[in-house]
Short mmCIF file of C-alpha atoms in Angstrom, two decimals:
data_model
loop_
_atom_site.label_atom_id
_atom_site.label_comp_id
_atom_site.label_asym_id
_atom_site.label_seq_id
_atom_site.Cartn_x
_atom_site.Cartn_y
_atom_site.Cartn_z
CA UNK A 1 47.35 3.37 15.61
CA UNK A 2 47.74 -0.78 15.70
CA UNK A 3 44.54 -3.52 14.99
CA UNK A 4 41.76 -0.79 13.93
CA UNK A 5 41.64 -1.20 9.89
CA UNK A 6 40.83 2.52 8.15
CA UNK A 7 37.21 3.34 8.53
CA UNK A 8 35.57 5.79 6.57
CA UNK A 9 34.26 8.80 7.89
CA UNK A 10 31.09 7.86 9.26
CA UNK A 11 28.05 11.16 9.48
CA UNK A 12 27.50 11.59 12.97
CA UNK A 13 24.60 15.03 12.60
CA UNK A 14 21.17 15.08 11.19
CA UNK A 15 22.50 18.87 10.28
CA UNK A 16 25.03 16.96 8.10
CA UNK A 17 24.35 18.99 4.79
CA UNK A 18 24.26 15.69 2.68
CA UNK A 19 21.94 14.65 5.21
CA UNK A 20 19.93 18.14 4.70
CA UNK A 21 20.43 17.89 0.55
CA UNK A 22 18.42 14.16 1.02
CA UNK A 23 15.67 15.32 3.07
CA UNK A 24 15.09 17.92 0.21
CA UNK A 25 14.17 14.77 -1.90
CA UNK A 26 10.22 14.34 0.72
CA UNK A 27 9.13 17.00 -1.03
CA UNK A 28 7.25 16.33 -4.46
CA UNK A 29 8.16 19.82 -5.31
CA UNK A 30 12.34 19.55 -4.71
CA UNK A 31 12.25 15.67 -6.28
CA UNK A 32 10.67 17.42 -9.47
CA UNK A 33 13.94 20.45 -9.51
CA UNK A 34 15.92 17.88 -8.60
CA UNK A 35 15.12 14.52 -10.79
CA UNK A 36 16.44 12.91 -8.13
CA UNK A 37 14.43 10.10 -5.95
CA UNK A 38 14.61 8.31 -2.12
CA UNK A 39 14.25 4.37 -2.20
CA UNK A 40 13.59 3.08 1.13
CA UNK A 41 14.94 -0.38 1.86
CA UNK A 42 16.83 -3.70 0.58
CA UNK A 43 14.24 -4.24 -1.48
CA UNK A 44 13.21 -1.36 -4.18
CA UNK A 45 17.24 -0.83 -3.86
CA UNK A 46 17.61 -4.42 -4.87
CA UNK A 47 14.89 -3.65 -7.62
CA UNK A 48 16.21 -0.73 -8.58
CA UNK A 49 19.18 -1.70 -9.24
CA UNK A 50 18.12 -4.91 -10.79
CA UNK A 51 16.47 -2.86 -13.91
CA UNK A 52 20.02 -1.83 -14.40
CA UNK A 53 20.18 1.67 -12.39
CA UNK A 54 23.09 2.48 -9.85
CA UNK A 55 22.19 4.82 -7.58
CA UNK A 56 23.65 8.12 -7.22
CA UNK A 57 24.53 7.42 -3.33
CA UNK A 58 23.66 5.15 -0.74
CA UNK A 59 22.89 6.21 3.17
CA UNK A 60 23.57 2.55 5.77
CA UNK A 61 24.19 1.86 8.98
CA UNK A 62 25.00 -1.54 8.17
CA UNK A 63 25.95 -3.32 5.02
CA UNK A 64 24.31 -5.16 4.60
CA UNK A 65 23.37 -7.44 0.90
CA UNK A 66 22.10 -5.71 -1.10
CA UNK A 67 23.95 -2.03 -0.33
CA UNK A 68 26.69 -4.12 -1.02
CA UNK A 69 25.37 -4.48 -4.83
CA UNK A 70 24.86 -0.94 -5.10
CA UNK A 71 28.58 -0.56 -4.04
CA UNK A 72 29.41 -2.92 -7.07
CA UNK A 73 27.49 -1.18 -9.22
CA UNK A 74 28.56 2.34 -9.60
CA UNK A 75 27.04 3.95 -6.03
CA UNK A 76 28.74 5.77 -3.50
CA UNK A 77 27.74 4.04 0.21
CA UNK A 78 28.08 6.97 3.12
CA UNK A 79 28.02 5.22 6.17
CA UNK A 80 25.35 7.10 8.99
CA UNK A 81 23.99 6.86 12.46
CA UNK A 82 21.40 5.02 13.49
CA UNK A 83 19.93 8.61 13.82
CA UNK A 84 21.06 10.13 10.94
CA UNK A 85 18.90 7.06 9.38
CA UNK A 86 15.84 8.06 10.55
CA UNK A 87 15.80 11.51 9.62
CA UNK A 88 17.20 10.78 6.03
CA UNK A 89 13.40 7.41 6.26
CA UNK A 90 10.54 8.78 5.63
CA UNK A 91 9.36 6.64 7.60
CA UNK A 92 7.93 5.73 10.99
CA UNK A 93 10.04 2.32 11.37
CA UNK A 94 13.84 3.64 8.90
CA UNK A 95 14.09 0.89 5.76
CA UNK A 96 17.61 0.49 5.51
CA UNK A 97 19.57 1.19 3.53
CA UNK A 98 18.05 5.10 1.62
CA UNK A 99 19.28 5.85 -1.20
CA UNK A 100 19.70 8.30 -3.78
CA UNK A 101 18.39 8.05 -7.61
CA UNK A 102 17.82 9.38 -10.87
CA UNK A 103 14.13 9.74 -11.23
CA UNK A 104 14.15 7.99 -15.22
CA UNK A 105 12.49 10.15 -18.59
CA UNK A 106 9.65 9.89 -19.23
CA UNK A 107 8.41 7.46 -22.20
CA UNK A 108 6.48 8.72 -25.06
CA UNK A 109 2.70 7.87 -25.47
CA UNK A 110 2.94 4.67 -27.67
CA UNK A 111 2.74 1.48 -25.68
CA UNK A 112 -0.34 -0.40 -27.16
CA UNK A 113 -1.80 -1.53 -24.18
CA UNK A 114 -1.14 1.95 -21.62
CA UNK A 115 -3.77 2.75 -18.52
CA UNK A 116 -3.56 6.03 -17.64
CA UNK A 117 -3.83 8.13 -14.21
CA UNK A 118 -6.43 10.51 -14.55
CA UNK A 119 -5.84 12.74 -10.53
CA UNK A 120 -5.04 9.54 -9.05
CA UNK A 121 -4.83 11.39 -5.58
CA UNK A 122 -3.93 8.65 -2.95
CA UNK A 123 -0.09 7.38 -3.22
CA UNK A 124 -1.26 3.07 -1.92
CA UNK A 125 -3.65 2.86 -5.29
CA UNK A 126 -0.80 5.34 -7.70
CA UNK A 127 1.48 2.47 -6.35
CA UNK A 128 -0.30 -0.55 -6.64
CA UNK A 129 -2.06 0.31 -10.00
CA UNK A 130 1.91 1.18 -11.46
CA UNK A 131 2.37 -3.19 -10.25
CA UNK A 132 -0.13 -3.61 -11.71
CA UNK A 133 -0.31 -2.59 -14.90
CA UNK A 134 4.25 -3.52 -14.96
CA UNK A 135 2.57 -7.12 -14.64
CA UNK A 136 -0.02 -7.78 -16.85
CA UNK A 137 1.76 -5.95 -19.64
CA UNK A 138 0.69 -2.64 -20.08
CA UNK A 139 2.91 0.59 -19.28
CA UNK A 140 1.61 3.44 -17.24
CA UNK A 141 0.80 6.95 -18.55
CA UNK A 142 0.64 9.60 -14.74
CA UNK A 143 -1.37 12.47 -15.88
CA UNK A 144 -1.99 14.78 -13.11
CA UNK A 145 -2.50 13.44 -9.51
CA UNK A 146 -0.14 12.32 -6.66
CA UNK A 147 3.50 12.61 -7.53
CA UNK A 148 4.30 9.37 -8.55
CA UNK A 149 8.34 9.19 -8.11
CA UNK A 150 7.26 9.46 -4.33
CA UNK A 151 8.02 7.44 -1.53
CA UNK A 152 4.74 5.97 -0.97
CA UNK A 153 3.82 5.46 -4.62
CA UNK A 154 7.13 3.49 -4.55
CA UNK A 155 6.58 1.44 -2.17
CA UNK A 156 3.24 -0.62 -3.23
CA UNK A 157 4.65 -0.82 -7.04
CA UNK A 158 7.54 -2.68 -4.95
CA UNK A 159 10.83 -2.33 -7.53
CA UNK A 160 7.52 -2.41 -11.11
CA UNK A 161 9.16 1.77 -11.83
CA UNK A 162 12.27 0.43 -12.37
CA UNK A 163 10.20 -2.78 -14.91
CA UNK A 164 9.11 -0.14 -17.54
CA UNK A 165 9.77 3.84 -17.88
CA UNK A 166 6.22 5.57 -16.83
CA UNK A 167 4.85 7.88 -19.59
CA UNK A 168 3.57 11.32 -18.60
CA UNK A 169 1.08 13.31 -19.62
CA UNK A 170 -0.76 16.73 -19.82
CA UNK A 171 -3.94 15.63 -21.47
CA UNK A 172 -5.41 13.45 -23.99
CA UNK A 173 -4.51 14.52 -26.67
CA UNK A 174 -0.62 13.27 -27.06
CA UNK A 175 -2.52 9.92 -26.90
CA UNK A 176 -4.65 10.52 -29.46
CA UNK A 177 -2.28 11.83 -30.55
CA UNK A 178 -0.21 8.49 -30.71
CA UNK A 179 -2.73 6.94 -31.82
CA UNK A 180 -5.13 5.02 -28.91
CA UNK A 181 -8.41 4.57 -28.88
CA UNK A 182 -9.61 5.61 -25.47
CA UNK A 183 -11.45 3.02 -23.03
CA UNK A 184 -12.88 6.10 -20.07
CA UNK A 185 -13.76 3.27 -16.54
CA UNK A 186 -16.88 4.42 -15.07
CA UNK A 187 -19.14 3.87 -12.66
CA UNK A 188 -22.22 2.42 -13.74
CA UNK A 189 -23.58 2.27 -17.70
CA UNK A 190 -20.45 1.16 -20.01
CA UNK A 191 -19.96 -1.39 -21.99
CA UNK A 192 -17.96 -4.49 -19.96
CA UNK A 193 -13.50 -4.38 -20.91
CA UNK A 194 -14.54 -8.25 -22.98
CA UNK A 195 -16.89 -5.52 -25.46
CA UNK A 196 -14.34 -3.09 -26.08
CA UNK A 197 -13.41 -3.70 -30.15
CA UNK A 198 -9.71 -6.35 -29.95
CA UNK A 199 -6.94 -5.32 -31.97
CA UNK A 200 -7.56 -1.68 -31.37
CA UNK A 201 -4.60 -0.29 -29.27
CA UNK A 202 -6.69 1.07 -25.79
CA UNK A 203 -5.60 3.82 -23.61
CA UNK A 204 -7.78 3.12 -20.13
CA UNK A 205 -8.49 5.63 -18.93
CA UNK A 206 -9.27 6.04 -14.60
CA UNK A 207 -10.05 8.29 -12.62
CA UNK A 208 -9.50 9.58 -8.76
CA UNK A 209 -11.12 8.19 -6.27
CA UNK A 210 -13.40 10.50 -5.45
CA UNK A 211 -13.99 11.24 -8.24
CA UNK A 212 -14.72 9.33 -10.66
CA UNK A 213 -13.20 11.09 -13.95
CA UNK A 214 -13.90 14.18 -15.81
CA UNK A 215 -17.36 14.63 -17.38
CA UNK A 216 -16.02 16.14 -20.30
CA UNK A 217 -13.39 12.87 -19.83
CA UNK A 218 -16.35 9.98 -20.15
CA UNK A 219 -17.94 11.87 -22.70
CA UNK A 220 -14.47 12.72 -25.43
CA UNK A 221 -13.75 8.36 -24.84
CA UNK A 222 -14.48 6.31 -28.23
CA UNK A 223 -15.46 3.43 -24.83
CA UNK A 224 -17.24 4.39 -21.54
CA UNK A 225 -16.44 0.35 -20.14
CA UNK A 226 -17.49 -1.14 -16.04
CA UNK A 227 -16.96 -3.27 -13.83
CA UNK A 228 -20.63 -5.10 -13.74
CA UNK A 229 -20.25 -4.83 -9.26
CA UNK A 230 -23.40 -8.39 -8.83
CA UNK A 231 -22.90 -8.02 -5.13
CA UNK A 232 -25.32 -6.04 -2.40
CA UNK A 233 -22.30 -3.03 -2.61
CA UNK A 234 -21.46 -1.23 -6.00
CA UNK A 235 -17.84 0.11 -4.38
CA UNK A 236 -14.30 -1.05 -5.71
CA UNK A 237 -11.04 0.35 -4.68
CA UNK A 238 -9.70 2.01 -7.01
CA UNK A 239 -6.15 0.14 -7.77
CA UNK A 240 -8.99 -3.15 -7.29
CA UNK A 241 -11.42 -1.55 -10.30
CA UNK A 242 -7.98 -0.03 -13.13
CA UNK A 243 -6.31 -4.60 -12.84
CA UNK A 244 -9.44 -6.07 -13.09
CA UNK A 245 -10.45 -3.77 -16.62
CA UNK A 246 -7.08 -3.90 -17.74
CA UNK A 247 -6.86 -7.86 -17.19
CA UNK A 248 -10.16 -8.14 -18.64
CA UNK A 249 -9.64 -5.60 -21.75
CA UNK A 250 -6.41 -8.09 -21.77
CA UNK A 251 -9.21 -10.94 -23.13
CA UNK A 252 -10.69 -9.13 -25.91
CA UNK A 253 -7.44 -11.55 -27.62
CA UNK B 1 -28.95 28.66 35.46
CA UNK B 2 -31.99 30.53 33.36
CA UNK B 3 -30.17 30.51 29.81
CA UNK B 4 -28.66 27.41 30.01
CA UNK B 5 -29.60 24.73 28.10
CA UNK B 6 -29.76 20.49 29.77
CA UNK B 7 -26.83 19.24 28.48
CA UNK B 8 -25.60 15.35 29.06
CA UNK B 9 -22.41 15.20 30.47
CA UNK B 10 -19.38 15.12 28.46
CA UNK B 11 -16.38 12.64 28.89
CA UNK B 12 -14.10 14.52 30.43
CA UNK B 13 -11.14 12.28 31.36
CA UNK B 14 -9.20 9.79 28.99
CA UNK B 15 -9.06 7.97 32.30
CA UNK B 16 -12.99 7.38 33.25
CA UNK B 17 -13.70 3.71 33.26
CA UNK B 18 -15.43 3.60 29.97
CA UNK B 19 -12.83 4.98 26.91
CA UNK B 20 -10.87 2.51 28.98
CA UNK B 21 -13.31 -0.36 27.68
CA UNK B 22 -13.08 0.49 24.52
CA UNK B 23 -9.74 1.22 24.36
CA UNK B 24 -9.27 -1.98 25.46
CA UNK B 25 -10.83 -2.63 21.78
CA UNK B 26 -8.21 -1.72 20.16
CA UNK B 27 -6.33 -5.52 20.74
CA UNK B 28 -8.01 -7.66 18.14
CA UNK B 29 -7.96 -10.74 21.83
CA UNK B 30 -9.74 -8.07 23.98
CA UNK B 31 -12.12 -8.09 20.17
CA UNK B 32 -13.40 -11.41 19.94
CA UNK B 33 -13.56 -11.54 23.77
CA UNK B 34 -15.97 -8.95 23.90
CA UNK B 35 -17.28 -9.38 20.32
CA UNK B 36 -17.52 -5.47 19.42
CA UNK B 37 -15.61 -3.42 17.66
CA UNK B 38 -14.97 -0.14 16.82
CA UNK B 39 -16.10 1.95 13.65
CA UNK B 40 -14.39 5.10 13.74
CA UNK B 41 -15.58 8.05 11.65
CA UNK B 42 -18.67 9.44 9.48
CA UNK B 43 -18.56 6.45 7.37
CA UNK B 44 -18.89 2.79 8.43
CA UNK B 45 -20.99 3.69 11.09
CA UNK B 46 -23.51 5.15 8.54
CA UNK B 47 -22.37 2.04 6.54
CA UNK B 48 -23.54 0.27 9.33
CA UNK B 49 -26.43 1.81 9.79
CA UNK B 50 -26.97 1.62 6.56
CA UNK B 51 -27.66 -2.28 7.17
CA UNK B 52 -29.60 -2.23 10.30
CA UNK B 53 -26.44 -2.79 12.70
CA UNK B 54 -27.83 -0.96 16.48
CA UNK B 55 -24.43 0.56 17.09
CA UNK B 56 -23.48 -0.33 21.60
CA UNK B 57 -22.39 2.78 22.55
CA UNK B 58 -21.69 6.06 19.81
CA UNK B 59 -18.46 8.84 21.14
CA UNK B 60 -18.73 11.68 19.62
CA UNK B 61 -16.79 15.68 19.64
CA UNK B 62 -18.95 18.03 17.38
CA UNK B 63 -22.57 15.79 16.94
CA UNK B 64 -22.30 15.11 13.49
CA UNK B 65 -24.73 13.97 10.63
CA UNK B 66 -23.77 9.98 10.88
CA UNK B 67 -24.76 10.32 14.72
CA UNK B 68 -27.79 11.54 15.10
CA UNK B 69 -28.85 8.84 12.28
CA UNK B 70 -27.02 6.87 14.79
CA UNK B 71 -28.90 8.23 17.61
CA UNK B 72 -32.21 8.00 15.45
CA UNK B 73 -31.44 3.91 15.53
CA UNK B 74 -31.48 3.38 19.22
CA UNK B 75 -27.00 4.68 19.72
CA UNK B 76 -26.21 5.73 23.41
CA UNK B 77 -24.45 8.63 22.83
CA UNK B 78 -21.72 10.93 24.77
CA UNK B 79 -19.93 14.05 24.05
CA UNK B 80 -16.18 13.11 24.66
CA UNK B 81 -13.44 15.77 25.07
CA UNK B 82 -11.14 16.18 21.74
CA UNK B 83 -8.10 14.55 23.83
CA UNK B 84 -10.76 11.55 24.90
CA UNK B 85 -11.58 10.74 21.18
CA UNK B 86 -7.88 10.95 20.32
CA UNK B 87 -7.68 8.48 22.92
CA UNK B 88 -10.08 6.04 21.84
CA UNK B 89 -9.24 5.84 17.55
CA UNK B 90 -6.59 3.60 16.95
CA UNK B 91 -4.99 6.19 13.81
CA UNK B 92 -3.25 8.82 14.76
CA UNK B 93 -5.48 11.21 13.30
CA UNK B 94 -8.45 10.29 15.27
CA UNK B 95 -11.54 10.21 13.05
CA UNK B 96 -15.30 12.14 14.54
CA UNK B 97 -17.06 9.65 16.04
CA UNK B 98 -15.92 6.40 17.16
CA UNK B 99 -18.28 3.80 17.34
CA UNK B 100 -19.32 0.47 19.45
CA UNK B 101 -20.28 -2.12 17.23
CA UNK B 102 -21.28 -5.67 18.10
CA UNK B 103 -19.25 -8.27 16.28
CA UNK B 104 -22.48 -9.87 13.60
CA UNK B 105 -22.18 -13.55 13.81
CA UNK B 106 -20.48 -15.97 10.75
CA UNK B 107 -22.98 -17.51 8.15
CA UNK B 108 -22.02 -21.87 7.15
CA UNK B 109 -19.00 -21.73 4.60
CA UNK B 110 -22.43 -22.40 1.98
CA UNK B 111 -22.42 -20.23 -0.21
CA UNK B 112 -22.10 -20.87 -4.26
CA UNK B 113 -19.70 -18.09 -4.61
CA UNK B 114 -17.07 -17.53 -2.07
CA UNK B 115 -13.43 -16.26 -1.53
CA UNK B 116 -11.42 -18.13 0.94
CA UNK B 117 -8.07 -16.21 2.83
CA UNK B 118 -5.93 -18.84 3.99
CA UNK B 119 -3.18 -16.37 6.39
CA UNK B 120 -3.77 -13.00 4.97
CA UNK B 121 -2.15 -10.87 7.94
CA UNK B 122 -2.04 -6.90 5.66
CA UNK B 123 -5.29 -5.36 7.00
CA UNK B 124 -5.72 -3.34 4.18
CA UNK B 125 -5.41 -6.21 1.96
CA UNK B 126 -7.86 -7.80 3.83
CA UNK B 127 -10.10 -5.10 3.95
CA UNK B 128 -10.07 -3.85 0.10
CA UNK B 129 -10.44 -8.50 -0.19
CA UNK B 130 -13.67 -8.44 1.34
CA UNK B 131 -14.85 -4.25 -0.37
CA UNK B 132 -14.37 -6.03 -3.43
CA UNK B 133 -16.36 -9.42 -2.74
CA UNK B 134 -19.14 -7.41 -1.14
CA UNK B 135 -18.84 -5.56 -5.03
CA UNK B 136 -18.43 -8.77 -6.99
CA UNK B 137 -21.17 -10.60 -5.93
CA UNK B 138 -18.43 -13.22 -3.50
CA UNK B 139 -18.66 -13.94 0.38
CA UNK B 140 -15.47 -13.90 2.00
CA UNK B 141 -14.32 -16.84 4.38
CA UNK B 142 -11.31 -16.40 6.91
CA UNK B 143 -8.73 -18.63 7.97
CA UNK B 144 -6.28 -17.27 9.53
CA UNK B 145 -4.50 -14.22 9.39
CA UNK B 146 -5.24 -10.95 10.71
CA UNK B 147 -8.19 -10.63 12.31
CA UNK B 148 -11.08 -9.52 10.02
CA UNK B 149 -12.14 -7.06 12.70
CA UNK B 150 -9.54 -5.41 13.22
CA UNK B 151 -9.06 -1.27 12.49
CA UNK B 152 -6.93 -0.13 9.45
CA UNK B 153 -9.46 -3.93 7.96
CA UNK B 154 -12.72 -2.07 8.41
CA UNK B 155 -11.34 1.07 6.98
CA UNK B 156 -10.33 -1.11 3.90
CA UNK B 157 -13.18 -2.96 3.58
CA UNK B 158 -15.27 0.79 3.41
CA UNK B 159 -18.31 -1.11 5.34
CA UNK B 160 -18.27 -4.31 3.09
CA UNK B 161 -18.09 -5.53 5.91
CA UNK B 162 -21.39 -5.09 6.93
CA UNK B 163 -22.81 -6.06 3.74
CA UNK B 164 -22.47 -9.16 3.77
CA UNK B 165 -21.96 -11.39 6.68
CA UNK B 166 -18.56 -12.90 6.34
CA UNK B 167 -18.10 -17.18 6.89
CA UNK B 168 -15.06 -18.47 9.16
CA UNK B 169 -12.94 -21.04 9.32
CA UNK B 170 -10.58 -23.01 11.13
CA UNK B 171 -9.84 -26.38 7.40
CA UNK B 172 -11.12 -26.82 4.05
CA UNK B 173 -13.07 -29.89 5.06
CA UNK B 174 -15.84 -27.23 6.01
CA UNK B 175 -15.93 -25.85 2.39
CA UNK B 176 -15.39 -29.45 1.11
CA UNK B 177 -18.98 -30.15 3.10
CA UNK B 178 -20.81 -27.39 2.04
CA UNK B 179 -19.84 -28.67 -1.57
CA UNK B 180 -17.27 -26.46 -3.24
CA UNK B 181 -15.49 -27.20 -5.22
CA UNK B 182 -11.86 -25.79 -4.01
CA UNK B 183 -10.01 -23.81 -6.34
CA UNK B 184 -5.83 -22.96 -5.41
CA UNK B 185 -4.03 -19.73 -7.16
CA UNK B 186 -1.16 -19.94 -7.60
CA UNK B 187 2.02 -17.72 -8.71
CA UNK B 188 2.73 -20.26 -11.74
CA UNK B 189 1.53 -23.07 -13.25
CA UNK B 190 -1.73 -22.87 -12.81
CA UNK B 191 -4.91 -22.67 -15.70
CA UNK B 192 -6.60 -19.23 -16.21
CA UNK B 193 -8.97 -18.72 -14.04
CA UNK B 194 -12.29 -18.81 -16.73
CA UNK B 195 -10.92 -22.63 -17.56
CA UNK B 196 -11.56 -23.08 -14.45
CA UNK B 197 -15.57 -26.11 -14.75
CA UNK B 198 -18.35 -24.16 -15.56
CA UNK B 199 -21.52 -24.17 -13.12
CA UNK B 200 -19.47 -25.81 -10.22
CA UNK B 201 -19.89 -23.50 -6.50
CA UNK B 202 -16.95 -22.56 -6.12
CA UNK B 203 -14.54 -20.58 -3.12
CA UNK B 204 -10.91 -19.91 -4.87
CA UNK B 205 -8.33 -19.89 -1.93
CA UNK B 206 -5.66 -17.41 -1.44
CA UNK B 207 -2.10 -16.71 0.81
CA UNK B 208 -0.18 -14.67 2.53
CA UNK B 209 0.94 -12.40 0.89
CA UNK B 210 4.99 -13.84 1.87
CA UNK B 211 3.90 -17.24 1.50
CA UNK B 212 0.76 -17.61 -0.69
CA UNK B 213 -1.23 -21.90 0.06
CA UNK B 214 0.45 -24.26 1.02
CA UNK B 215 1.54 -26.73 -0.34
CA UNK B 216 -1.58 -28.99 1.10
CA UNK B 217 -4.23 -27.72 0.58
CA UNK B 218 -2.89 -26.53 -3.01
CA UNK B 219 -2.09 -30.46 -3.39
CA UNK B 220 -5.22 -31.09 -2.70
CA UNK B 221 -7.22 -28.61 -4.42
CA UNK B 222 -9.72 -29.36 -6.69
CA UNK B 223 -8.57 -26.47 -9.66
CA UNK B 224 -5.08 -24.91 -9.83
CA UNK B 225 -4.86 -20.85 -11.88
CA UNK B 226 -2.61 -18.97 -12.39
CA UNK B 227 -3.79 -15.09 -13.35
CA UNK B 228 -1.15 -14.58 -16.18
CA UNK B 229 1.71 -12.39 -16.12
CA UNK B 230 3.11 -11.20 -19.67
CA UNK B 231 4.68 -8.45 -17.83
CA UNK B 232 8.44 -7.77 -16.85
CA UNK B 233 7.57 -8.36 -14.15
CA UNK B 234 6.07 -11.11 -12.39
CA UNK B 235 4.82 -9.46 -8.99
CA UNK B 236 0.86 -9.46 -7.81
CA UNK B 237 -0.74 -6.82 -4.63
CA UNK B 238 -2.72 -10.40 -3.31
CA UNK B 239 -6.22 -7.99 -2.69
CA UNK B 240 -5.21 -7.58 -6.93
CA UNK B 241 -4.47 -11.39 -7.41
CA UNK B 242 -7.67 -11.45 -5.25
CA UNK B 243 -9.95 -9.59 -7.28
CA UNK B 244 -9.05 -10.45 -10.60
CA UNK B 245 -9.48 -14.48 -10.11
CA UNK B 246 -13.37 -13.13 -8.10
CA UNK B 247 -14.42 -11.36 -11.82
CA UNK B 248 -12.14 -14.37 -13.89
CA UNK B 249 -14.22 -17.12 -12.30
CA UNK B 250 -17.37 -15.12 -13.35
CA UNK B 251 -17.00 -14.66 -16.54
CA UNK B 252 -16.95 -19.31 -16.66
CA UNK B 253 -20.64 -19.39 -16.83
#
């Protein structure tokens, strides 16, 4: 037909088998089985591409600059209807595009400054901790808790997942075997973070929002630190406590 | 009727005029006009009652301990159907109870350590900043941005609104007139927060997530501070940056 440029097939149906495959990645178990996760919106996609990640697939209803960059990097781009995009998205207000990326390999637990998230359950807090760690020059190890590659964690981390590899540990033995001193963060009774001995390679341990660190982990740690809270309410969000502790431990040297 | 204990009328209709009155408080303009806001869930209600606040009204579909405490403090309690509770609530998963409280008066800008939130637009960030300020012994002043008495701000602050009065300022003149030195937080080029002169009463200025502080405010400030970010990504959430700056400024003395 004259005047009509060639056009790749657009996916219009949410029943399409590829759409169904991406939607399975909304669940943590499926992400781990596939070794893949999804990135929603241009910012996360650009952070991944900036870090040298080639997305496996990109789904879009409008070819934005972020999509063209991913295509130039080698990603397969599929045009989809707005309804399909909404189905691929995990949010009430879908962000275009939705990209599928391979979850990078975990790094070994040998970084000099590592924050260990022990059973952190809130995705926003975990993502903010990963973001703060990257900015402050720390590595992040995850020990239980929510899936670090879930959509809400990725959103709160604002691309930090791609700036430094995450570490996955099943127990603190791996941390100690790597020669790191363990520093448990507790609500009261610890020393100021600045008082931890300078020079040592440290693993800062942060517990869950609801319960803090398990008693056996606190008991077995080399240092116990508490952020002084002189105010009338002794309560800091876990992502705030972790960031202040990282900053203060970085001020030892 | 024998065996049936007397029972107050339960509100079953979302068209009830009192229900409509509470729902109006979902909007910031209505909250300011009425001088009232709503608290959702037992934790915020208990934080308010702990601080000596007598809620004006409490709406509940189940008489929990928090509701009984509010009633004992003098609050008028109304039983409502689950559908009415859902209508009163601002969240997808309504928390029981929903309480109406008077917004406390703003305090004058004369606290020795005050963090000034300049056009902070994200309710979660504003609430987290208010919570951190209370824990770290700072007062919070709000200058533009989102309504500090909105439901999401209250939720993120976890009761901190009732631990110390908020300050409201239209311009930094009020801060300077109160004798506070202004310390602008900027992304790069400032001194470390610890290098700010010890002893001075300070107002820490934090800008919006998207734009930071306006240039004229940075230029006119007494100090400019930057949180060192040695890591590969120079980006901290505004609530993290504010908390670290408060902590570090507190370490001057």
